[in-house]
Short mmCIF file of C-alpha atoms and ligand atoms in Angstrom, two decimals:
data_model
loop_
_atom_site.label_atom_id
_atom_site.label_comp_id
_atom_site.label_asym_id
_atom_site.label_seq_id
_atom_site.Cartn_x
_atom_site.Cartn_y
_atom_site.Cartn_z
CA MET A 29 193.67 183.16 146.74
CA PRO A 30 194.83 185.71 144.16
CA ILE A 31 195.73 189.20 145.40
CA ALA A 32 192.44 190.65 146.65
CA THR A 33 193.12 194.37 146.21
CA PRO A 34 195.72 195.41 143.63
CA ALA A 35 198.28 198.04 144.57
CA ALA A 36 198.29 201.61 143.30
CA SER A 37 200.42 202.47 140.29
CA ALA A 38 203.87 203.92 140.73
CA SER A 39 205.31 206.56 138.44
CA LEU A 40 208.97 205.65 138.00
CA ASP A 41 211.53 208.43 137.61
CA GLU A 42 214.72 206.58 138.36
CA ILE A 43 216.10 203.13 139.07
CA GLU A 44 219.27 202.86 141.09
CA LEU A 45 221.18 199.59 141.18
CA ARG A 46 224.04 198.74 143.49
CA VAL A 47 226.26 195.72 143.83
CA LEU A 48 226.96 195.06 147.49
CA GLN A 49 229.51 192.76 149.04
CA ILE A 50 228.61 191.87 152.61
CA PRO A 51 230.87 189.63 154.70
CA LEU A 52 229.27 186.48 156.12
CA VAL A 53 229.72 185.69 159.82
CA SER A 54 231.02 182.26 158.82
CA PRO A 55 231.71 180.50 155.51
CA PHE A 56 228.66 178.86 153.90
CA THR A 57 229.45 175.62 152.08
CA THR A 58 227.04 173.82 149.78
CA SER A 59 227.53 171.03 147.24
CA PHE A 60 228.63 173.65 144.72
CA GLY A 61 231.09 175.72 146.73
CA THR A 62 231.95 177.94 149.68
CA GLU A 63 230.96 181.57 150.10
CA THR A 64 232.50 183.98 152.57
CA VAL A 65 231.00 187.17 151.18
CA ARG A 66 227.45 187.69 149.97
CA GLU A 67 227.47 189.56 146.68
CA VAL A 68 224.00 190.86 145.91
CA ILE A 69 222.29 193.61 143.90
CA VAL A 70 220.07 196.12 145.68
CA VAL A 71 217.47 198.03 143.67
CA ARG A 72 215.95 201.37 144.57
CA VAL A 73 213.17 202.86 142.48
CA ARG A 74 212.38 206.54 142.86
CA THR A 75 208.87 207.65 142.07
CA ALA A 76 207.51 210.98 140.87
CA ASP A 77 205.85 211.62 144.23
CA GLY A 78 209.23 211.35 145.92
CA GLY A 79 208.70 207.91 147.45
CA ASP A 80 211.27 205.15 147.17
CA GLY A 81 210.88 201.42 146.84
CA TRP A 82 213.51 198.79 147.57
CA GLY A 83 214.17 195.38 146.11
CA GLU A 84 216.96 192.82 146.01
CA ILE A 85 218.29 190.68 143.14
CA VAL A 86 219.38 187.47 144.81
CA THR A 87 221.92 186.25 142.28
CA GLN A 88 225.29 185.12 143.52
CA GLN A 89 228.71 186.07 142.21
CA ALA A 90 229.02 182.87 140.14
CA PRO A 91 226.39 180.89 138.23
CA LEU A 92 226.61 177.82 140.49
CA TYR A 93 223.17 177.64 142.11
CA SER A 94 221.49 178.53 138.81
CA SER A 95 222.48 180.12 135.50
CA GLU A 96 221.97 183.62 136.93
CA TYR A 97 224.86 185.54 138.48
CA THR A 98 225.67 189.09 139.52
CA GLN A 99 227.24 190.46 136.37
CA GLY A 100 224.64 188.80 134.14
CA ALA A 101 221.82 190.23 136.24
CA TRP A 102 223.53 193.62 136.27
CA ASP A 103 223.82 193.63 132.52
CA VAL A 104 220.24 192.56 131.82
CA ALA A 105 218.81 194.88 134.47
CA THR A 106 220.73 197.97 133.37
CA ARG A 107 220.54 197.33 129.63
CA TRP A 108 217.08 195.80 129.16
CA LEU A 109 214.78 195.35 132.15
CA GLY A 110 215.27 198.70 133.88
CA PRO A 111 214.88 200.72 130.63
CA ALA A 112 211.72 198.76 129.71
CA LEU A 113 210.12 199.69 133.04
CA LEU A 114 211.19 203.33 132.79
CA GLU A 115 209.82 203.51 129.28
CA ARG A 116 206.43 202.44 130.63
CA GLY A 117 206.73 205.22 133.22
CA THR A 118 203.63 204.61 135.29
CA LEU A 119 202.81 201.06 136.19
CA ALA A 120 201.29 198.93 138.90
CA PRO A 121 203.38 196.17 140.49
CA GLU A 122 201.03 193.65 138.89
CA ASP A 123 202.14 194.95 135.44
CA VAL A 124 205.87 194.48 135.96
CA ALA A 125 206.07 190.80 135.01
CA ARG A 126 204.09 191.41 131.81
CA VAL A 127 206.30 194.33 130.75
CA LEU A 128 209.41 192.20 131.36
CA GLU A 129 207.99 189.01 129.85
CA PRO A 130 209.53 189.46 126.36
CA PHE A 131 212.96 189.07 127.96
CA VAL A 132 213.60 185.37 128.35
CA GLY A 133 214.71 184.05 131.74
CA HIS A 134 216.60 186.28 134.20
CA ARG A 135 213.97 185.65 136.83
CA MET A 136 216.01 186.82 139.79
CA ALA A 137 216.68 190.15 138.09
CA LYS A 138 212.98 190.53 137.27
CA ALA A 139 211.99 189.61 140.83
CA GLY A 140 214.25 192.26 142.34
CA LEU A 141 212.82 194.97 140.12
CA GLU A 142 209.24 193.88 140.77
CA LEU A 143 209.84 193.92 144.51
CA ALA A 144 211.12 197.50 144.39
CA VAL A 145 208.01 198.62 142.47
CA LEU A 146 205.79 196.70 144.91
CA ASP A 147 207.49 198.34 147.88
CA ALA A 148 207.11 201.83 146.38
CA ALA A 149 203.45 201.29 145.51
CA LEU A 150 202.53 199.77 148.87
CA ARG A 151 204.42 202.44 150.81
CA SER A 152 202.45 205.13 149.04
CA ASP A 153 199.24 203.15 149.74
CA GLY A 154 200.23 202.75 153.39
CA ARG A 155 199.75 198.97 153.14
CA SER A 156 202.09 196.25 154.29
CA LEU A 157 203.31 193.59 151.87
CA ALA A 158 201.90 190.96 154.24
CA SER A 159 198.39 192.39 154.12
CA TYR A 160 198.61 192.87 150.35
CA LEU A 161 199.57 189.19 149.93
CA GLY A 162 196.75 188.03 152.18
CA ALA A 163 199.14 186.76 154.83
CA THR A 164 197.49 185.59 158.01
CA ALA A 165 200.27 184.77 160.49
CA LYS A 166 201.80 187.41 162.75
CA THR A 167 204.96 185.38 163.30
CA ILE A 168 206.44 182.46 161.37
CA PRO A 169 208.42 179.47 162.62
CA SER A 170 212.06 179.81 161.68
CA GLY A 171 214.31 177.11 160.27
CA VAL A 172 218.01 177.40 159.55
CA SER A 173 220.11 176.11 156.68
CA VAL A 174 223.44 174.71 157.85
CA GLY A 175 226.36 174.47 155.44
CA ILE A 176 228.72 171.50 155.10
CA GLN A 177 231.22 171.61 157.97
CA ALA A 178 234.74 170.21 158.35
CA ASP A 179 233.43 166.84 159.58
CA PRO A 180 230.30 165.32 161.13
CA ALA A 181 231.41 166.22 164.68
CA ALA A 182 231.78 169.88 163.71
CA LEU A 183 228.36 169.72 162.06
CA VAL A 184 226.76 168.40 165.25
CA GLU A 185 228.36 171.21 167.22
CA THR A 186 227.12 173.83 164.73
CA VAL A 187 223.61 172.40 164.75
CA GLN A 188 223.69 172.36 168.56
CA GLY A 189 224.39 176.10 168.51
CA TYR A 190 221.42 176.85 166.25
CA LEU A 191 219.11 174.66 168.33
CA ALA A 192 220.25 176.54 171.43
CA GLU A 193 219.29 179.79 169.68
CA GLY A 194 215.81 178.37 169.21
CA TYR A 195 215.57 177.42 165.52
CA VAL A 196 212.68 175.00 165.13
CA ARG A 197 213.90 173.09 162.09
CA ILE A 198 217.36 172.18 160.84
CA LYS A 199 218.35 171.75 157.21
CA ILE A 200 221.80 170.40 156.43
CA LYS A 201 223.55 170.62 153.11
CA ILE A 202 224.79 167.36 151.62
CA ARG A 203 226.89 166.26 148.66
CA PRO A 204 228.26 162.92 147.47
CA GLY A 205 230.61 161.66 150.17
CA ARG A 206 229.17 164.02 152.76
CA ASP A 207 225.67 162.66 153.09
CA LEU A 208 224.99 159.51 155.12
CA ALA A 209 227.56 160.02 157.89
CA ASP A 210 226.66 163.68 158.30
CA THR A 211 222.95 162.98 158.46
CA ALA A 212 223.46 160.02 160.80
CA ALA A 213 225.55 162.15 163.17
CA VAL A 214 222.94 164.89 163.41
CA ARG A 215 220.06 162.45 163.73
CA SER A 216 221.71 160.44 166.49
CA ALA A 217 222.72 163.58 168.43
CA PHE A 218 219.20 165.08 168.15
CA PRO A 219 216.73 162.22 167.69
CA GLY A 220 213.53 164.24 167.75
CA ILE A 221 214.27 167.40 165.77
CA PRO A 222 212.58 168.30 162.48
CA LEU A 223 215.43 167.65 160.04
CA GLN A 224 215.82 167.86 156.26
CA VAL A 225 218.68 167.74 153.75
CA ASP A 226 219.50 169.78 150.65
CA ALA A 227 221.73 168.43 147.86
CA ASN A 228 221.60 171.40 145.50
CA SER A 229 221.50 169.14 142.40
CA ALA A 230 224.64 167.18 143.31
CA TYR A 231 223.43 163.66 142.45
CA THR A 232 222.20 161.61 139.49
CA LEU A 233 219.70 158.81 139.34
CA ALA A 234 222.68 156.41 139.52
CA ASP A 235 222.99 157.49 143.20
CA ALA A 236 219.49 156.25 144.04
CA ASP A 237 220.81 153.48 146.33
CA THR A 238 222.74 155.96 148.45
CA LEU A 239 219.84 158.40 148.56
CA ALA A 240 217.47 155.59 149.58
CA GLN A 241 219.62 155.05 152.67
CA LEU A 242 218.56 158.48 153.86
CA ASP A 243 215.12 156.97 154.47
CA ARG A 244 216.22 155.63 157.83
CA PHE A 245 216.79 159.12 159.28
CA ASP A 246 213.14 160.16 159.36
CA LEU A 247 213.71 163.33 157.34
CA LEU A 248 211.00 165.86 156.55
CA LEU A 249 212.22 165.86 152.96
CA ILE A 250 215.19 165.74 150.64
CA GLU A 251 215.63 168.93 148.65
CA GLN A 252 216.70 168.98 145.00
CA PRO A 253 218.80 165.81 144.80
CA LEU A 254 219.15 165.87 140.96
CA GLN A 255 219.73 168.51 138.30
CA GLU A 256 217.40 171.42 137.62
CA ASP A 257 215.96 169.86 134.43
CA ASP A 258 215.82 166.26 135.73
CA ILE A 259 212.06 166.26 136.25
CA VAL A 260 211.48 162.74 134.94
CA ASP A 261 214.47 161.41 136.89
CA HIS A 262 213.14 163.04 140.08
CA ALA A 263 209.84 161.24 139.47
CA ALA A 264 211.74 157.95 139.06
CA LEU A 265 213.74 158.65 142.23
CA ALA A 266 210.57 159.41 144.15
CA GLN A 267 209.46 155.83 143.43
CA ARG A 268 212.60 154.56 145.14
CA LEU A 269 212.44 156.70 148.32
CA ARG A 270 210.15 156.93 151.30
CA THR A 271 211.52 160.40 152.11
CA PRO A 272 209.50 163.08 150.26
CA ILE A 273 211.30 164.89 147.46
CA CYS A 274 211.07 168.69 147.54
CA LEU A 275 212.16 170.56 144.45
CA ASP A 276 213.92 173.91 144.70
CA GLU A 277 216.06 174.75 141.63
CA SER A 278 213.66 172.96 139.24
CA ILE A 279 210.65 175.09 140.18
CA THR A 280 211.20 178.18 138.06
CA SER A 281 207.54 179.17 137.62
CA ALA A 282 203.98 178.21 138.53
CA LYS A 283 203.85 176.20 135.33
CA ALA A 284 207.01 174.31 136.25
CA ALA A 285 205.43 173.59 139.65
CA ARG A 286 202.27 172.27 138.04
CA ASP A 287 204.24 170.05 135.65
CA ALA A 288 206.52 168.65 138.37
CA LEU A 289 203.51 167.85 140.56
CA ALA A 290 201.67 166.22 137.66
CA LEU A 291 204.68 164.01 136.92
CA GLY A 292 205.14 163.00 140.56
CA ALA A 293 208.61 164.57 140.67
CA THR A 294 207.93 166.44 143.92
CA THR A 295 205.45 166.25 146.79
CA VAL A 296 206.60 169.37 148.67
CA ILE A 297 207.73 172.67 147.15
CA ASN A 298 210.33 175.21 148.26
CA ILE A 299 209.08 178.63 147.11
CA LYS A 300 211.68 181.32 146.47
CA ALA A 301 210.47 184.53 144.90
CA GLY A 302 213.79 185.23 143.20
CA ARG A 303 213.98 181.84 141.50
CA VAL A 304 210.43 182.14 140.09
CA GLY A 305 210.57 185.73 138.85
CA GLY A 306 208.91 187.55 141.72
CA TYR A 307 206.65 187.54 144.76
CA LEU A 308 203.51 187.55 142.61
CA GLU A 309 204.55 184.36 140.80
CA ALA A 310 205.47 182.95 144.23
CA VAL A 311 201.89 183.63 145.34
CA ARG A 312 200.59 181.76 142.28
CA ILE A 313 202.65 178.73 143.26
CA HIS A 314 201.39 179.01 146.82
CA ASP A 315 197.82 179.13 145.57
CA LEU A 316 198.12 176.15 143.25
CA CYS A 317 199.83 174.06 145.91
CA ARG A 318 197.25 175.02 148.51
CA ASP A 319 194.46 173.96 146.17
CA ALA A 320 196.27 170.68 145.50
CA GLY A 321 197.02 169.99 149.17
CA ILE A 322 200.78 170.26 148.58
CA PRO A 323 202.80 171.65 151.51
CA VAL A 324 205.13 174.56 150.74
CA TRP A 325 207.80 176.44 152.63
CA CYS A 326 209.75 179.62 151.98
CA GLY A 327 213.32 179.14 150.79
CA GLY A 328 216.12 181.65 151.25
CA MET A 329 218.95 183.11 149.19
CA LEU A 330 220.92 184.67 152.07
CA GLU A 331 218.77 187.76 151.67
CA THR A 332 219.64 191.12 153.18
CA GLY A 333 217.06 192.79 155.39
CA ILE A 334 215.15 193.80 152.26
CA GLY A 335 214.44 190.32 150.89
CA ARG A 336 214.27 188.82 154.37
CA ALA A 337 211.35 191.13 155.27
CA ALA A 338 209.58 190.19 152.03
CA ASN A 339 210.18 186.48 152.68
CA ALA A 340 208.68 186.78 156.16
CA ALA A 341 205.54 188.33 154.63
CA LEU A 342 205.32 185.61 151.98
CA ALA A 343 205.86 182.82 154.51
CA ALA A 344 202.97 184.20 156.58
CA MET A 345 200.51 183.10 153.89
CA PRO A 346 198.28 180.21 154.99
CA GLY A 347 199.69 177.54 152.64
CA PHE A 348 203.18 177.78 154.15
CA THR A 349 202.71 174.85 156.49
CA LEU A 350 206.38 173.90 156.93
CA PRO A 351 209.06 176.08 158.59
CA GLY A 352 211.17 177.85 155.98
CA ASP A 353 214.72 179.12 155.63
CA VAL A 354 213.72 182.55 156.96
CA SER A 355 216.24 182.82 159.75
CA ALA A 356 217.48 185.80 161.76
CA SER A 357 219.73 188.25 159.95
CA ASP A 358 222.60 187.44 162.34
CA ARG A 359 222.69 183.87 161.04
CA PHE A 360 224.58 185.35 158.08
CA TYR A 361 225.44 188.97 158.82
CA ALA A 362 227.14 190.91 161.61
CA ARG A 363 225.72 194.04 160.03
CA ASP A 364 222.65 194.21 157.81
CA ILE A 365 221.54 197.09 155.56
CA VAL A 366 218.24 197.73 157.36
CA ALA A 367 217.68 199.60 160.59
CA SER A 368 215.96 196.74 162.48
CA PRO A 369 217.18 193.42 161.11
CA VAL A 370 215.10 190.27 161.54
CA VAL A 371 215.66 188.63 164.93
CA LEU A 372 214.67 185.27 166.35
CA GLU A 373 212.08 185.32 169.13
CA ASP A 374 211.21 181.97 170.64
CA GLY A 375 212.09 180.23 167.38
CA HIS A 376 209.96 182.58 165.35
CA VAL A 377 210.38 185.64 163.16
CA ARG A 378 207.94 188.53 163.30
CA VAL A 379 206.11 189.46 160.11
CA PRO A 380 206.68 193.17 159.35
CA THR A 381 203.55 195.34 159.59
CA GLY A 382 204.79 198.74 158.34
CA PRO A 383 203.98 200.07 154.86
CA GLY A 384 205.60 198.18 151.97
CA LEU A 385 208.36 195.90 153.18
CA GLY A 386 208.16 197.56 156.58
CA VAL A 387 211.90 198.12 156.82
CA GLU A 388 214.02 201.26 156.81
CA ILE A 389 217.34 201.22 155.01
CA ASP A 390 220.48 201.89 157.04
CA ALA A 391 222.02 204.30 154.53
CA GLU A 392 225.44 204.18 156.12
CA ALA A 393 225.59 200.38 156.06
CA LEU A 394 224.29 200.33 152.49
CA GLU A 395 227.00 202.76 151.45
CA SER A 396 229.74 200.85 153.22
CA PHE A 397 228.97 197.59 151.35
CA THR A 398 228.47 199.18 147.90
CA VAL A 399 231.11 198.24 145.33
CA ALA A 400 229.37 199.43 142.14
CA ARG A 401 226.35 201.52 141.24
CA ALA A 402 224.35 202.72 138.27
CA THR A 403 221.40 205.06 137.94
CA LEU A 404 218.90 204.69 135.13
CA ARG A 405 216.65 207.65 134.34
CA ARG A 406 213.56 208.12 132.30
O1 LIG B 12 218.84 182.25 153.09
O2 LIG B 12 218.94 180.92 154.78
C1 LIG B 12 219.17 181.20 153.60
C2 LIG B 12 219.90 180.20 152.74
C3 LIG B 12 219.12 178.98 152.56
O3 LIG B 12 220.25 177.01 151.91
C4 LIG B 12 219.73 178.02 151.55
N1 LIG B 12 219.65 178.39 150.26
O4 LIG B 12 219.44 175.78 147.87
O5 LIG B 12 218.08 176.37 149.38
C5 LIG B 12 219.15 176.52 148.80
C6 LIG B 12 220.15 177.57 149.20
C7 LIG B 12 220.49 178.45 148.05
C8 LIG B 12 221.59 179.40 148.31
S1 LIG B 12 223.06 178.56 148.44
C9 LIG B 12 224.31 179.67 148.34
MG1 LIG B 13 217.78 174.43 148.14
#
């Protein structure tokens, strides 16, 4: 269902961007590398009526997950995207994507700016993001994404810890050489748990025999086994596997989602607002999948309390029928930049109900993690 009642317009006076570096509670290893610090860009828009809006650009320091990365996003946001929005002056959140459309790509940067405008507009309307999106759930089931560990035994121990905390679904990262034994170890230690794997594009179609061996572990899905633009190869791989393929990196827009579904490259979709250019495009993907009977779930980009609150609202929409990667803040951070970080309650996360994102920024924490800032004015 498209957004029922559009938000009010916001009159933008200023856009403040900050690069933050926030230490992770433990290293996070994927097929493309290990992170120990989350580098992220936080956006604050200031409006003429004095209200603020907050957003988050979920790029990482290096272009390893996708082509976007911090300094590229910083450059395009400060030089092109931010000035284009300020030049417009007054605009509704629903206008942001259209104003930024001439600039090719840079979806994470666009998404962060759109979120800040959405937050400002909804705060001044006194509406929550969840109600604006048409979300129906009050709480959402919480899954956790577990990085590659030293060995399968260490992985089992780490998974055990998350299960003890109450997470209702486990996702483990895999890469060539760290796939079958890792998955087998987790499956045999916890026979009944909802389990899925994420390869972050680490394989090629030549690995189909190995990937087909994952079928015996009764996985919910295998996420993004092949490269971002390997849509036809994903469709060919799908023919070889019983395990459903779920695309992440490849789904960069609603159109990409439609194409991948039409080609049989994916039967489940991971929706991440940053990857697709914003929460409004994310809603379009939700809507098309719901109409097509395709299950979706909300992915994560190690968001701070800003993006995590927005993800909880998105994941509360009715088409999100699988648990997502919206975990508690403390899964990644000892200290977050919001006053009441997301917590896990009986395996679930509460959907914020306050105006806008429904979070208050912890100014002191924000300041302590800031390593660069810029202010753009009208
Ligand atoms: O936010 O819980 C989270 C992270 C979930 O695994 C996660 N994200 O490919 O799905 C994915 C990865 C992308 C980030 S990897 C550094
Ligand atoms: Mg993924």
